[in-house]
Coordinates of C-alpha atoms in Angstrom, one line a residue:
X1 CA 2.9 15.3 -4.2
X2 CA 4.6 16.7 -7.3
X3 CA 3.9 19.2 -10.0
X4 CA 0.2 19.2 -11.0
X5 CA -1.8 21.5 -13.3
X6 CA -4.8 23.5 -12.3
X7 CA -8.1 21.6 -12.1
X8 CA -10.8 22.1 -14.8
X9 CA -13.7 24.5 -14.2
X10 CA -16.1 23.2 -11.7
X11 CA -19.6 22.2 -13.0
X12 CA -22.3 24.0 -11.0
X13 CA -24.0 21.7 -8.5
X14 CA -27.3 22.6 -6.9
X15 CA -27.1 24.6 -3.7
X16 CA -26.7 22.7 -0.4
X17 CA -29.5 23.6 2.0
X18 CA -28.2 24.3 5.4
X19 CA -31.4 23.5 7.3
X20 CA -32.5 19.9 7.7
X21 CA -36.1 21.0 7.3
X22 CA -35.4 22.5 4.0
X23 CA -33.4 19.5 2.9
X24 CA -36.1 17.0 3.9
X25 CA -38.6 19.2 2.1
X26 CA -36.5 19.2 -1.1
X27 CA -36.1 15.4 -1.0
X28 CA -39.9 14.9 -0.6
X29 CA -40.7 17.3 -3.4
X30 CA -38.3 15.4 -5.7
X31 CA -39.3 11.9 -4.5
X32 CA -41.3 11.0 -7.5
X33 CA -38.5 11.9 -9.8
X34 CA -35.3 11.1 -7.9
X35 CA -36.2 8.6 -5.2
X36 CA -33.4 6.6 -3.4
X37 CA -30.0 6.2 -5.0
X38 CA -29.2 2.5 -5.1
X39 CA -25.6 1.1 -4.7
X40 CA -25.3 0.8 -8.5
X41 CA -26.0 4.5 -9.0
X42 CA -29.4 3.9 -10.4
X43 CA -32.6 5.3 -9.0
X44 CA -34.6 2.6 -7.2
X45 CA -38.4 2.2 -7.2
X46 CA -38.5 3.2 -3.5
X47 CA -39.8 6.8 -3.4
X48 CA -39.7 7.3 0.3
X49 CA -36.1 8.4 0.6
X50 CA -36.4 7.4 4.3
X51 CA -32.8 6.1 4.7
X52 CA -31.4 9.2 3.1
X53 CA -33.5 11.5 5.3
X54 CA -32.4 9.5 8.4
X55 CA -28.7 9.9 7.4
X56 CA -29.1 13.6 7.0
X57 CA -30.8 13.9 10.3
X58 CA -27.9 11.9 11.9
X59 CA -25.6 14.5 10.4
X60 CA -27.3 17.3 12.2
X61 CA -27.4 15.4 15.5
X62 CA -23.7 14.6 15.2
X63 CA -22.8 18.2 14.2
X64 CA -24.7 19.6 17.2
X65 CA -23.0 17.2 19.6
X66 CA -19.5 17.7 18.2
X67 CA -20.0 21.5 18.2
X68 CA -20.8 21.3 21.9
X69 CA -17.9 19.0 22.6
X70 CA -15.5 21.3 20.8
X71 CA -16.3 24.0 23.3
X72 CA -15.3 21.8 26.2
X73 CA -11.7 21.7 24.9
X74 CA -11.2 24.7 22.7
X75 CA -12.0 28.4 22.9
X76 CA -15.6 29.3 21.8
X77 CA -17.0 32.8 21.9
X78 CA -17.0 36.3 20.6
X79 CA -13.6 37.8 19.8
X80 CA -12.6 41.3 18.6
X81 CA -12.3 41.5 14.8
X82 CA -8.6 41.7 14.0
X83 CA -8.0 40.7 10.4
X84 CA -4.2 40.4 9.6
X85 CA -2.9 41.7 6.3
X86 CA -2.6 38.7 3.9
X87 CA -1.6 37.8 0.4
X88 CA -4.7 36.4 -1.4
X89 CA -4.1 33.7 -4.0
X90 CA -6.7 32.5 -6.5
X91 CA -7.3 28.8 -6.7
X92 CA -9.6 28.7 -9.7
X93 CA -13.0 26.8 -9.8
X94 CA -11.9 23.4 -8.5
X95 CA -14.4 20.9 -7.2
X96 CA -15.4 21.4 -3.5
X97 CA -16.8 18.9 -1.0
X98 CA -19.4 21.3 0.3
X99 CA -21.4 23.9 -1.5
X100 CA -21.9 26.7 1.0
X101 CA -24.7 29.2 0.3
X102 CA -23.6 32.7 0.5
X103 CA -19.9 31.9 0.4
X104 CA -19.4 33.5 -3.0
X105 CA -15.9 33.9 -4.2
X106 CA -14.4 33.2 -0.8
X107 CA -14.2 29.4 -1.6
X108 CA -11.8 30.2 -4.4
X109 CA -9.0 31.8 -2.4
X110 CA -6.4 31.0 0.2
X111 CA -4.7 33.6 2.4
X112 CA -1.1 33.8 3.6
X113 CA -0.2 36.3 6.3
X114 CA 2.3 38.9 5.1
X115 CA 4.0 38.9 8.5
X116 CA 4.3 36.4 11.3
X117 CA 1.3 36.2 13.6
X118 CA 3.5 34.5 16.2
X119 CA 7.0 35.4 17.3
X120 CA 10.0 33.1 16.8
X121 CA 10.4 32.7 20.5
X122 CA 6.7 31.8 20.9
X123 CA 6.9 29.2 18.1
X124 CA 10.1 27.7 19.6
X125 CA 8.4 27.4 22.9
X126 CA 5.4 25.7 21.4
X127 CA 7.6 23.1 19.7
X128 CA 9.5 22.4 22.9
X129 CA 6.3 21.9 24.8
X130 CA 4.9 19.7 22.1
X131 CA 8.0 17.5 22.1
X132 CA 7.8 17.2 25.9
X133 CA 4.1 16.7 26.3
X134 CA 3.5 14.8 23.1
X135 CA 5.9 12.0 23.7
X136 CA 8.3 13.2 21.0
X137 CA 5.5 13.3 18.4
X138 CA 5.2 9.6 17.6
X139 CA 4.9 8.2 14.1
X140 CA 1.4 8.4 12.5
X141 CA 0.4 7.2 9.1
X142 CA -0.6 9.9 6.6
X143 CA -1.7 8.2 3.4
X144 CA 1.3 6.6 1.8
X145 CA 3.7 8.3 4.2
X146 CA 4.4 8.6 7.9
X147 CA 4.9 11.8 9.9
X148 CA 5.3 12.7 13.5
X149 CA 2.0 13.9 15.2
X150 CA 0.5 14.7 18.5
X151 CA -3.0 16.1 19.2
X152 CA -3.1 19.5 20.8
X153 CA -6.0 18.4 23.1
X154 CA -3.7 15.9 24.7
X155 CA -0.9 18.4 25.5
X156 CA -2.0 20.7 28.4
X157 CA 0.6 23.4 27.9
X158 CA 0.2 23.5 24.2
X159 CA -3.6 23.5 24.5
X160 CA -3.6 26.5 26.9
X161 CA -1.4 28.5 24.4
X162 CA -3.5 27.4 21.5
X163 CA -6.8 28.5 23.0
X164 CA -5.3 32.0 23.5
X165 CA -4.2 31.9 19.9
X166 CA -7.7 31.0 18.8
X167 CA -9.3 33.8 20.7
X168 CA -6.9 36.6 19.8
X169 CA -5.6 35.8 16.4
X170 CA -6.9 32.7 14.5
X171 CA -10.7 32.9 14.9
X172 CA -10.8 36.7 14.3
X173 CA -8.7 36.1 11.1
X174 CA -11.0 33.3 9.9
X175 CA -14.2 35.4 10.5
X176 CA -12.7 38.4 8.7
X177 CA -11.3 36.5 5.7
X178 CA -14.3 34.2 5.1
X179 CA -17.4 36.2 6.1
X180 CA -19.6 34.1 3.8
X181 CA -18.6 31.0 5.7
X182 CA -18.6 32.5 9.2
X183 CA -21.5 34.5 10.7
X184 CA -19.4 35.4 13.8
X185 CA -16.4 34.2 15.7
X186 CA -18.7 32.6 18.2
X187 CA -19.8 30.1 15.5
X188 CA -16.3 28.8 14.9
X189 CA -15.4 25.4 16.3
X190 CA -11.9 23.8 16.4
X191 CA -12.3 20.1 16.1
X192 CA -9.0 18.5 15.0
X193 CA -5.8 20.2 15.8
X194 CA -2.3 18.7 15.8
X195 CA 1.4 19.5 15.9
X196 CA 3.0 17.8 12.9
X197 CA 6.7 16.9 12.5
X198 CA 8.5 16.2 9.3
X199 CA 12.0 14.9 8.8
X200 CA 14.0 12.8 6.3
X201 CA 12.4 9.6 7.4
X202 CA 8.9 11.1 7.8
X203 CA 9.2 13.5 4.9
X204 CA 5.8 14.4 3.4
X205 CA 2.1 13.7 3.1
X206 CA -0.1 12.8 0.1
X207 CA -2.0 15.4 -1.7
X208 CA -5.3 15.6 0.2
X209 CA -8.2 17.7 1.4
X210 CA -8.9 18.4 5.0
X211 CA -12.0 17.0 6.8
X212 CA -13.2 20.5 7.6
X213 CA -15.1 23.5 6.2
X214 CA -12.1 25.7 7.0
X215 CA -8.5 25.0 7.9
X216 CA -5.2 26.8 8.7
X217 CA -1.5 25.9 9.0
X218 CA 1.0 27.7 11.3
X219 CA 4.7 27.5 10.4
X220 CA 6.5 26.7 13.7
X221 CA 10.0 26.2 12.3
X222 CA 12.6 28.6 10.9
X223 CA 13.0 27.9 7.1
X224 CA 16.8 27.5 7.8
X225 CA 16.1 24.5 10.1
X226 CA 15.1 22.2 7.2
X227 CA 15.6 21.6 3.5
X228 CA 12.7 21.1 1.2
X229 CA 9.4 21.2 3.0
X230 CA 6.7 23.7 2.8
X231 CA 3.0 23.3 1.8
X232 CA 2.3 22.3 -1.8
X233 CA -1.0 23.5 -3.2
X234 CA -2.2 21.5 -6.2
X235 CA -4.4 24.3 -7.8
X236 CA -1.4 26.6 -7.7
X237 CA 1.1 23.9 -8.7
X238 CA 3.6 25.3 -6.3
X239 CA 5.0 25.2 -2.8
X240 CA 4.3 28.3 -0.8
X241 CA 7.2 29.5 1.4
X242 CA 6.3 30.6 4.9
X243 CA 8.5 32.3 7.5
X244 CA 8.3 31.1 11.1
X245 CA 5.1 32.2 12.7
X246 CA 3.2 32.9 9.4
X247 CA -0.2 31.3 8.8
X248 CA -2.2 30.1 5.8
X249 CA -6.0 30.2 6.0
X250 CA -8.0 28.3 3.4
X251 CA -11.2 26.4 2.7
X252 CA -10.8 22.8 3.8
X253 CA -11.4 21.3 0.4
X254 CA -8.3 22.8 -1.2
X255 CA -6.0 20.0 -2.3
X256 CA -2.6 20.3 -0.8
X257 CA 0.3 18.3 0.7
X258 CA 3.2 18.6 3.1
X259 CA 6.1 18.9 0.6
X260 CA 9.0 16.5 1.1
X261 CA 11.6 17.4 3.7
X262 CA 15.0 16.1 2.6
X263 CA 17.0 17.2 5.8
X264 CA 16.4 18.8 9.1
X265 CA 13.2 19.2 11.1
X266 CA 10.0 21.0 10.1
X267 CA 7.1 21.6 12.6
X268 CA 3.7 22.9 11.8
X269 CA 0.4 23.4 13.6
X270 CA -2.6 22.2 11.6
X271 CA -6.2 23.0 12.5
X272 CA -9.5 21.9 11.1
X273 CA -12.4 24.3 11.8
X274 CA -16.2 23.7 11.7
X275 CA -18.9 26.3 11.9
X276 CA -21.8 25.7 14.3
X277 CA -24.6 26.9 12.1
X278 CA -23.4 25.1 8.9
X279 CA -23.8 21.4 8.8
X280 CA -21.3 19.7 6.4
X281 CA -23.6 17.1 5.1
X282 CA -21.4 15.8 2.3
X283 CA -18.3 15.5 4.5
X284 CA -20.3 13.7 7.2
X285 CA -21.8 11.3 4.7
X286 CA -18.3 10.5 3.5
X287 CA -17.0 10.1 7.1
X288 CA -19.8 7.7 7.9
X289 CA -19.2 5.7 4.8
X290 CA -15.5 5.6 5.5
X291 CA -16.0 4.2 9.0
X292 CA -17.8 1.3 7.3
X293 CA -14.9 0.8 4.9
X294 CA -12.4 0.8 7.7
X295 CA -14.1 -2.0 9.6
X296 CA -11.8 -5.0 9.9
X297 CA -14.1 -7.2 7.8
X298 CA -17.1 -5.2 6.5
X299 CA -20.0 -7.3 5.4
X300 CA -21.7 -7.0 2.0
X301 CA -24.5 -5.1 3.6
X302 CA -22.1 -2.6 5.2
X303 CA -20.3 -2.1 2.0
X304 CA -23.5 -1.5 0.1
X305 CA -24.6 1.0 2.8
X306 CA -21.3 2.8 2.4
X307 CA -21.8 3.0 -1.4
X308 CA -25.2 4.5 -0.8
X309 CA -23.8 7.1 1.6
X310 CA -21.3 8.3 -0.9
X311 CA -24.1 8.4 -3.6
X312 CA -26.2 10.6 -1.3
X313 CA -23.2 12.9 -1.1
X314 CA -23.1 13.1 -4.9
X315 CA -26.8 14.0 -5.0
X316 CA -26.0 17.0 -2.8
X317 CA -22.9 17.9 -4.7
X318 CA -22.4 16.2 -8.1
X319 CA -18.9 17.6 -8.2
X320 CA -17.7 15.9 -5.0
X321 CA -14.5 14.2 -6.2
X322 CA -14.1 12.6 -2.7
X323 CA -17.5 11.0 -3.0
X324 CA -16.5 9.4 -6.4
X325 CA -13.2 8.1 -5.0
X326 CA -14.8 6.6 -1.9
X327 CA -17.7 5.1 -3.8
X328 CA -15.3 3.6 -6.3
X329 CA -13.5 2.0 -3.3
X330 CA -16.7 0.5 -2.0
X331 CA -17.7 -0.9 -5.4
X332 CA -14.4 -2.5 -5.8
X333 CA -14.8 -4.3 -2.5
X334 CA -18.2 -5.4 -3.6
X335 CA -16.5 -6.9 -6.7
X336 CA -18.2 -4.5 -9.1
X337 CA -15.2 -3.2 -10.9
X338 CA -17.1 -1.9 -14.0
X339 CA -19.1 0.5 -11.8
X340 CA -15.9 1.4 -9.8
X341 CA -14.2 2.3 -13.1
X342 CA -17.0 4.8 -13.8
X343 CA -16.6 6.4 -10.4
X344 CA -12.8 6.7 -10.9
X345 CA -13.2 8.2 -14.4
X346 CA -15.6 10.7 -13.0
X347 CA -13.1 11.6 -10.3
X348 CA -10.3 12.0 -13.0
X349 CA -12.6 14.3 -15.0
X350 CA -12.9 16.5 -11.9
X351 CA -9.2 16.2 -10.9
X352 CA -7.1 15.3 -14.0
X353 CA -3.9 15.6 -11.9
X354 CA -5.0 13.3 -9.1
X355 CA -2.5 10.4 -9.2
X356 CA -4.5 8.5 -6.6
X357 CA -7.6 8.5 -8.9
X358 CA -5.5 7.0 -11.7
X359 CA -4.0 4.4 -9.4
X360 CA -7.5 3.4 -8.3
X361 CA -8.6 3.3 -12.0
X362 CA -5.7 0.8 -12.6
X363 CA -7.0 -1.4 -9.8
X364 CA -10.5 -1.4 -11.3
X365 CA -9.2 -2.2 -14.8
X366 CA -7.0 -5.0 -13.6
X367 CA -10.0 -6.5 -11.6
X368 CA -11.8 -6.7 -15.0
X369 CA -8.9 -8.5 -16.6
X370 CA -8.1 -5.4 -18.7
X371 CA -4.4 -5.6 -17.8
X372 CA -3.0 -3.6 -20.6
X373 CA -5.3 -0.7 -19.8
X374 CA -4.4 -1.1 -16.1
X375 CA -0.7 -0.8 -17.0
X376 CA -1.5 2.5 -18.8
X377 CA -3.5 3.8 -15.8
X378 CA -0.6 3.0 -13.4
X379 CA 1.9 4.7 -15.7
X380 CA -0.3 7.8 -15.9
X381 CA -0.4 7.9 -12.1
X382 CA 3.4 7.6 -12.0
X383 CA 3.8 10.3 -14.6
X384 CA 2.1 12.6 -12.1
X385 CA 3.7 11.2 -8.9
X386 CA 6.9 9.2 -9.7
X387 CA 7.6 8.5 -6.0
X388 CA 4.4 6.5 -5.5
X389 CA 5.7 3.2 -4.1
X390 CA 2.3 1.4 -4.4
X391 CA 1.9 2.4 -8.0
X392 CA 5.2 0.9 -8.9
X393 CA 4.3 -2.3 -7.0
X394 CA 0.9 -2.6 -8.8
X395 CA 2.5 -1.8 -12.2
X396 CA 5.0 -4.5 -11.7
X397 CA 2.3 -7.0 -10.8
X398 CA 0.3 -6.1 -13.9
X399 CA 3.4 -6.5 -16.1
X400 CA 4.0 -9.9 -14.5
X401 CA 0.5 -10.9 -15.6
X402 CA 1.4 -9.9 -19.1
X403 CA 4.7 -11.9 -18.8
X404 CA 6.7 -8.7 -19.5
X405 CA 9.3 -9.7 -16.9
X406 CA 12.0 -7.3 -17.8
X407 CA 9.6 -4.4 -17.4
X408 CA 8.3 -6.0 -14.2
X409 CA 11.9 -6.1 -12.8
X410 CA 12.5 -2.4 -13.8
X411 CA 9.3 -1.4 -11.9
X412 CA 10.3 -3.4 -8.8
X413 CA 13.8 -1.7 -9.0
X414 CA 12.1 1.7 -8.8
X415 CA 10.1 0.5 -5.8
X416 CA 13.3 -0.6 -4.0
X417 CA 14.8 2.9 -4.5
X418 CA 11.8 4.4 -2.8
X419 CA 11.7 2.0 0.1
X420 CA 15.1 0.1 0.3
X421 CA 14.3 -1.1 3.8
X422 CA 11.1 -3.0 2.6
X423 CA 11.9 -6.6 1.7
X424 CA 8.9 -7.1 -0.5
X425 CA 10.0 -5.4 -3.7
X426 CA 13.5 -7.0 -3.4
X427 CA 11.8 -10.4 -3.1
X428 CA 9.6 -9.8 -6.1
X429 CA 12.5 -8.3 -8.0
X430 CA 14.4 -11.6 -7.5
X431 CA 11.4 -13.6 -8.8
X432 CA 11.2 -11.3 -11.9
X433 CA 15.0 -11.8 -12.5
X434 CA 14.5 -15.6 -12.3
X435 CA 11.7 -15.3 -14.9
X436 CA 14.3 -13.9 -17.4
X437 CA 16.9 -16.5 -16.3
X438 CA 19.2 -14.1 -14.5
X439 CA 20.0 -16.2 -11.5
X440 CA 22.9 -14.1 -10.3
X441 CA 20.8 -10.9 -10.2
X442 CA 18.0 -12.8 -8.5
X443 CA 20.4 -14.0 -5.8
X444 CA 21.6 -10.4 -5.3
X445 CA 18.0 -9.2 -4.8
X446 CA 17.1 -12.0 -2.4
X447 CA 20.3 -11.3 -0.4
X448 CA 19.4 -7.6 -0.3
X449 CA 16.0 -8.6 1.1
X450 CA 17.7 -10.6 3.8
X451 CA 20.0 -7.8 4.7
X452 CA 17.1 -5.3 4.9
X453 CA 14.9 -7.7 7.0
X454 CA 17.2 -10.2 8.8
X455 CA 14.2 -11.4 11.0
X456 CA 12.1 -12.2 7.9
X457 CA 12.1 -15.8 6.8
X458 CA 11.0 -15.1 3.2
X459 CA 14.4 -14.1 1.8
X460 CA 15.9 -17.3 3.1
X461 CA 13.0 -19.4 1.6
X462 CA 13.7 -17.7 -1.8
X463 CA 17.4 -18.3 -1.5
X464 CA 16.7 -21.9 -0.6
X465 CA 14.6 -22.4 -3.7
X466 CA 17.3 -20.8 -5.8
X467 CA 19.9 -23.1 -4.4
X468 CA 17.7 -26.1 -5.2
X469 CA 17.2 -24.8 -8.7
X470 CA 21.0 -24.5 -9.0
X471 CA 21.3 -28.1 -7.8
X472 CA 22.9 -27.2 -4.5
X473 CA 20.8 -29.2 -2.2
X474 CA 23.0 -29.0 0.9
X475 CA 23.0 -25.2 0.7
X476 CA 19.3 -25.2 0.1
X477 CA 18.7 -27.3 3.2
X478 CA 20.9 -24.9 5.3
X479 CA 18.9 -21.9 4.1
X480 CA 15.5 -23.6 4.7
X481 CA 16.5 -24.4 8.3
X482 CA 17.6 -20.8 8.7
X483 CA 14.1 -19.7 7.6
X484 CA 12.5 -22.1 10.1
X485 CA 14.6 -20.7 13.0
X486 CA 13.5 -17.2 12.1
X487 CA 9.8 -17.9 11.7
X488 CA 8.2 -21.3 12.5
X489 CA 5.0 -20.1 10.7
X490 CA 6.7 -21.1 7.5
X491 CA 7.5 -24.6 8.7
X492 CA 5.3 -26.2 6.0
X493 CA 7.2 -24.5 3.2
X494 CA 10.5 -25.4 4.9
X495 CA 9.5 -29.0 5.1
X496 CA 8.5 -29.1 1.4
X497 CA 11.7 -27.4 0.4
X498 CA 13.9 -29.7 2.5
X499 CA 12.0 -32.7 1.0
X500 CA 12.8 -31.5 -2.5
X501 CA 16.5 -31.0 -1.6
X502 CA 16.7 -34.5 0.0
X503 CA 15.2 -35.9 -3.2
X504 CA 17.9 -34.1 -5.2
X505 CA 20.5 -35.8 -2.9
X506 CA 18.9 -39.2 -3.7
X507 CA 17.8 -39.5 0.0
X508 CA 14.2 -40.5 -0.9
X509 CA 13.3 -42.1 2.5
X510 CA 14.3 -38.8 4.2
X511 CA 12.5 -36.8 1.6
X512 CA 9.3 -38.8 2.3
X513 CA 9.5 -37.9 6.0
X514 CA 9.8 -34.2 5.2
X515 CA 7.0 -34.2 2.7
X516 CA 4.7 -36.1 5.1
X517 CA 5.5 -33.6 7.8
X518 CA 4.5 -30.8 5.4
X519 CA 1.3 -32.7 4.4
X520 CA 0.2 -33.0 8.1
X521 CA 0.3 -29.1 8.2
X522 CA -1.6 -28.8 4.9
X523 CA -3.8 -31.9 4.6
X524 CA -6.0 -30.3 1.9
X525 CA -3.0 -29.8 -0.4
X526 CA -3.8 -32.3 -3.2
X527 CA -0.6 -31.6 -5.2
X528 CA 1.5 -32.3 -2.2
X529 CA -0.4 -35.5 -1.5
X530 CA 0.3 -36.7 -5.1
X531 CA 4.0 -35.8 -4.6
X532 CA 4.2 -37.8 -1.4
X533 CA 2.6 -40.8 -3.1
X534 CA 5.0 -40.6 -6.0
X535 CA 8.1 -40.2 -3.8
X536 CA 7.0 -43.1 -1.5
X537 CA 6.8 -45.4 -4.5
X538 CA 10.2 -44.3 -5.8
X539 CA 11.7 -44.7 -2.3
X540 CA 10.5 -48.3 -2.2
X541 CA 12.2 -49.0 -5.6
X542 CA 15.3 -47.2 -4.4
X543 CA 15.6 -49.4 -1.3
X544 CA 15.7 -52.5 -3.5
X545 CA 18.1 -50.8 -5.9
X546 CA 20.5 -50.1 -3.1
X547 CA 20.7 -53.7 -1.8
X548 CA 24.2 -54.9 -1.9
X549 CA 25.6 -51.7 -3.4
X550 CA 28.8 -49.9 -2.1
X551 CA 30.7 -46.8 -3.0
X552 CA 33.6 -48.4 -4.9
X553 CA 35.8 -45.3 -4.5
X554 CA 36.3 -44.0 -1.0
X555 CA 36.9 -40.4 -2.2
X556 CA 36.8 -38.4 -5.4
X557 CA 39.5 -35.7 -5.4
X558 CA 39.6 -35.8 -1.7
X559 CA 35.8 -35.7 -1.0
X560 CA 33.6 -38.6 0.0
X561 CA 31.1 -39.9 -2.5
X562 CA 28.1 -39.1 -0.3
X563 CA 29.3 -35.6 0.4
X564 CA 29.7 -34.9 -3.3
X565 CA 26.1 -36.0 -4.1
X566 CA 24.7 -34.2 -1.1
X567 CA 26.3 -31.0 -2.2
X568 CA 25.7 -31.1 -5.9
X569 CA 22.7 -33.4 -6.3
X570 CA 22.4 -36.7 -7.9
X571 CA 22.9 -35.3 -11.4
X572 CA 26.6 -35.0 -10.5
X573 CA 26.7 -38.8 -11.0
X574 CA 26.9 -38.3 -14.8
X575 CA 30.2 -36.4 -14.4
X576 CA 33.4 -38.3 -15.4
X577 CA 36.6 -38.4 -13.3
X578 CA 38.4 -36.2 -15.9
X579 CA 35.6 -33.6 -15.8
X580 CA 35.6 -33.5 -12.0
X581 CA 39.2 -34.1 -11.0
X582 CA 41.1 -33.0 -14.1
X583 CA 44.6 -34.5 -14.6
X584 CA 44.6 -36.3 -11.2
X585 CA 45.1 -40.0 -11.5
X586 CA 41.9 -42.1 -11.4
X587 CA 41.6 -44.7 -8.7
X588 CA 43.1 -48.1 -9.4
X589 CA 40.9 -50.1 -11.8
X590 CA 39.2 -47.0 -13.2
X591 CA 39.9 -44.6 -16.1
X592 CA 39.5 -40.9 -16.5
X593 CA 36.2 -41.5 -18.4
X594 CA 34.7 -43.4 -15.5
X595 CA 31.6 -41.7 -14.2
X596 CA 30.8 -40.8 -10.6
X597 CA 27.9 -43.2 -10.8
X598 CA 30.4 -46.1 -11.4
X599 CA 32.7 -44.9 -8.7
X600 CA 29.9 -44.2 -6.1
X601 CA 27.3 -46.8 -6.8
X602 CA 25.5 -46.6 -3.5
X603 CA 25.5 -42.8 -3.3
X604 CA 24.4 -42.6 -7.0
X605 CA 21.7 -45.4 -6.7
X606 CA 18.8 -42.9 -7.3
X607 CA 20.6 -41.6 -10.4
X608 CA 21.0 -45.1 -11.7
X609 CA 17.4 -45.9 -10.9
X610 CA 16.3 -42.8 -12.8
X611 CA 18.5 -43.8 -15.8
X612 CA 16.9 -47.2 -15.8
X613 CA 13.4 -45.7 -15.8
X614 CA 14.4 -43.5 -18.7
X615 CA 15.7 -46.5 -20.7
X616 CA 12.5 -48.5 -20.0
X617 CA 10.4 -45.5 -21.1
X618 CA 12.5 -45.2 -24.3
X619 CA 12.2 -48.9 -25.0
X620 CA 8.4 -48.8 -24.5
X621 CA 8.2 -45.8 -26.9
X622 CA 10.2 -47.8 -29.5
X623 CA 7.8 -50.8 -29.2
X624 CA 4.8 -48.5 -29.5
X625 CA 6.2 -46.9 -32.6
X626 CA 6.8 -50.3 -34.2
X627 CA 3.2 -51.3 -33.5
X628 CA 2.0 -48.1 -35.1
X629 CA 4.0 -49.0 -38.2

């Protein structure tokens, strides 16, 4: 995603057998020593390894089936060797997902063609076909980002062109450039191929590896048609420029990203390639485990199985950083954050510049209650990738746990800059500002959230609570009703808020009705039940207090007594005529020092009741003190 240093030297893992028979034999020979890997990472007493063997057998079955299915869609067969002239770039000994016997130094290089393999007219024609046949390349999620994407297999015209490109240019190049991976062009299988579209709103991808043994990227756009962009390769710590029609060929495990496009349109063709006589056991174990993690509500047994699948991958390749990352995810979901931390630290040791690993470490640390350490982990992730929205959000939440509210607000402010259209960081920024008593800044944040998401009720609930805090009950009620109109699902919160505002107005009987309505929607809310009971008792006392009372002044500075209390809350009853109306003459029979409570006895009845209760409490305290003496 941004500048990263080269990874450390890869530790040598044992060779991955390509034959299931050899693999099963190896497992059985080692059974007495290594046995089955349990979800904790420890070796269990079960020496059969039956589940592991079955999973590997399933890999071979899936590989054979998918290899056959690939030939139903994409070109398969012999092709004349035609290796283009390329620039070869060394990657260094970074961790790989698969260890391929006989691959030698090939896994350490990527190749960029020195000249375009496809003409400008041909690339423009492919883009036009993709836009027409691919529905405009609809939005697709890519990690933390979104890009436009359409599958080649679903676009007939593009597919026909692509199969010709496979036969005459792409497969011959792959076979010639990676002979240790590819025995012949007839063994190559295209299994995931898409046209991708980047623009200002869909600018980039995360740094990632491809789910394939080999991969390629075809530049379909002229460099002049966009700003920014290109493919970033983490081991090289650079973005490689490509002219229209040029191609990069690489091992699938090379960490790379679509670099951010700041203007214009960038199109690329991305292809994942398998080899029919080489089963990618580690990748398939990860895919099977990830399918379990992606279930809507995976059970404990499913999560434990996923953790075992990732552990099996690590037995085959101890340097599989992807296995550590996925296993850490599974362990976190199993509420085993200490073990998850160990997996994330192993991933960081393999990939020191992996910001996602540091983010996941922060999650594991915070789950252990090690919030200070989590803050440091999130900050280290952001030092690598400062545009990571989720890292800013998680950092802010951890800072809130530590009651470092100013820093929390700063983190949410960074998040709003990255996604100004998202109301969540604005809402949380407002709450953080309230925690440092900056009500004006909090209001600005809540109103920004409302502007960004006018059909979201939450900003109006927050504004309503702020109005109530500022003793503006009429405004609070208006905002709460606005929230209810937008989304009735928040009706219980609306009713509680209106009940509170009605109590501020001294309208306790109405407050009881709203609280009771909220309680009917949340009958298990014990705190709300206690509040209802308390307000009901106060309402009964208030009814007696109000008997025979009248507002002695019709208006105060031109405003009715009831309207004044409704607008400002019952605490306004303590204000004097002079404080409220200045030099205007007081009503006949009253002085400038007369309080609103004296002028508006009925509207201020609850205020007077509260004052009486305070005086009684003070008298009781005095008596108690005298007894203690």
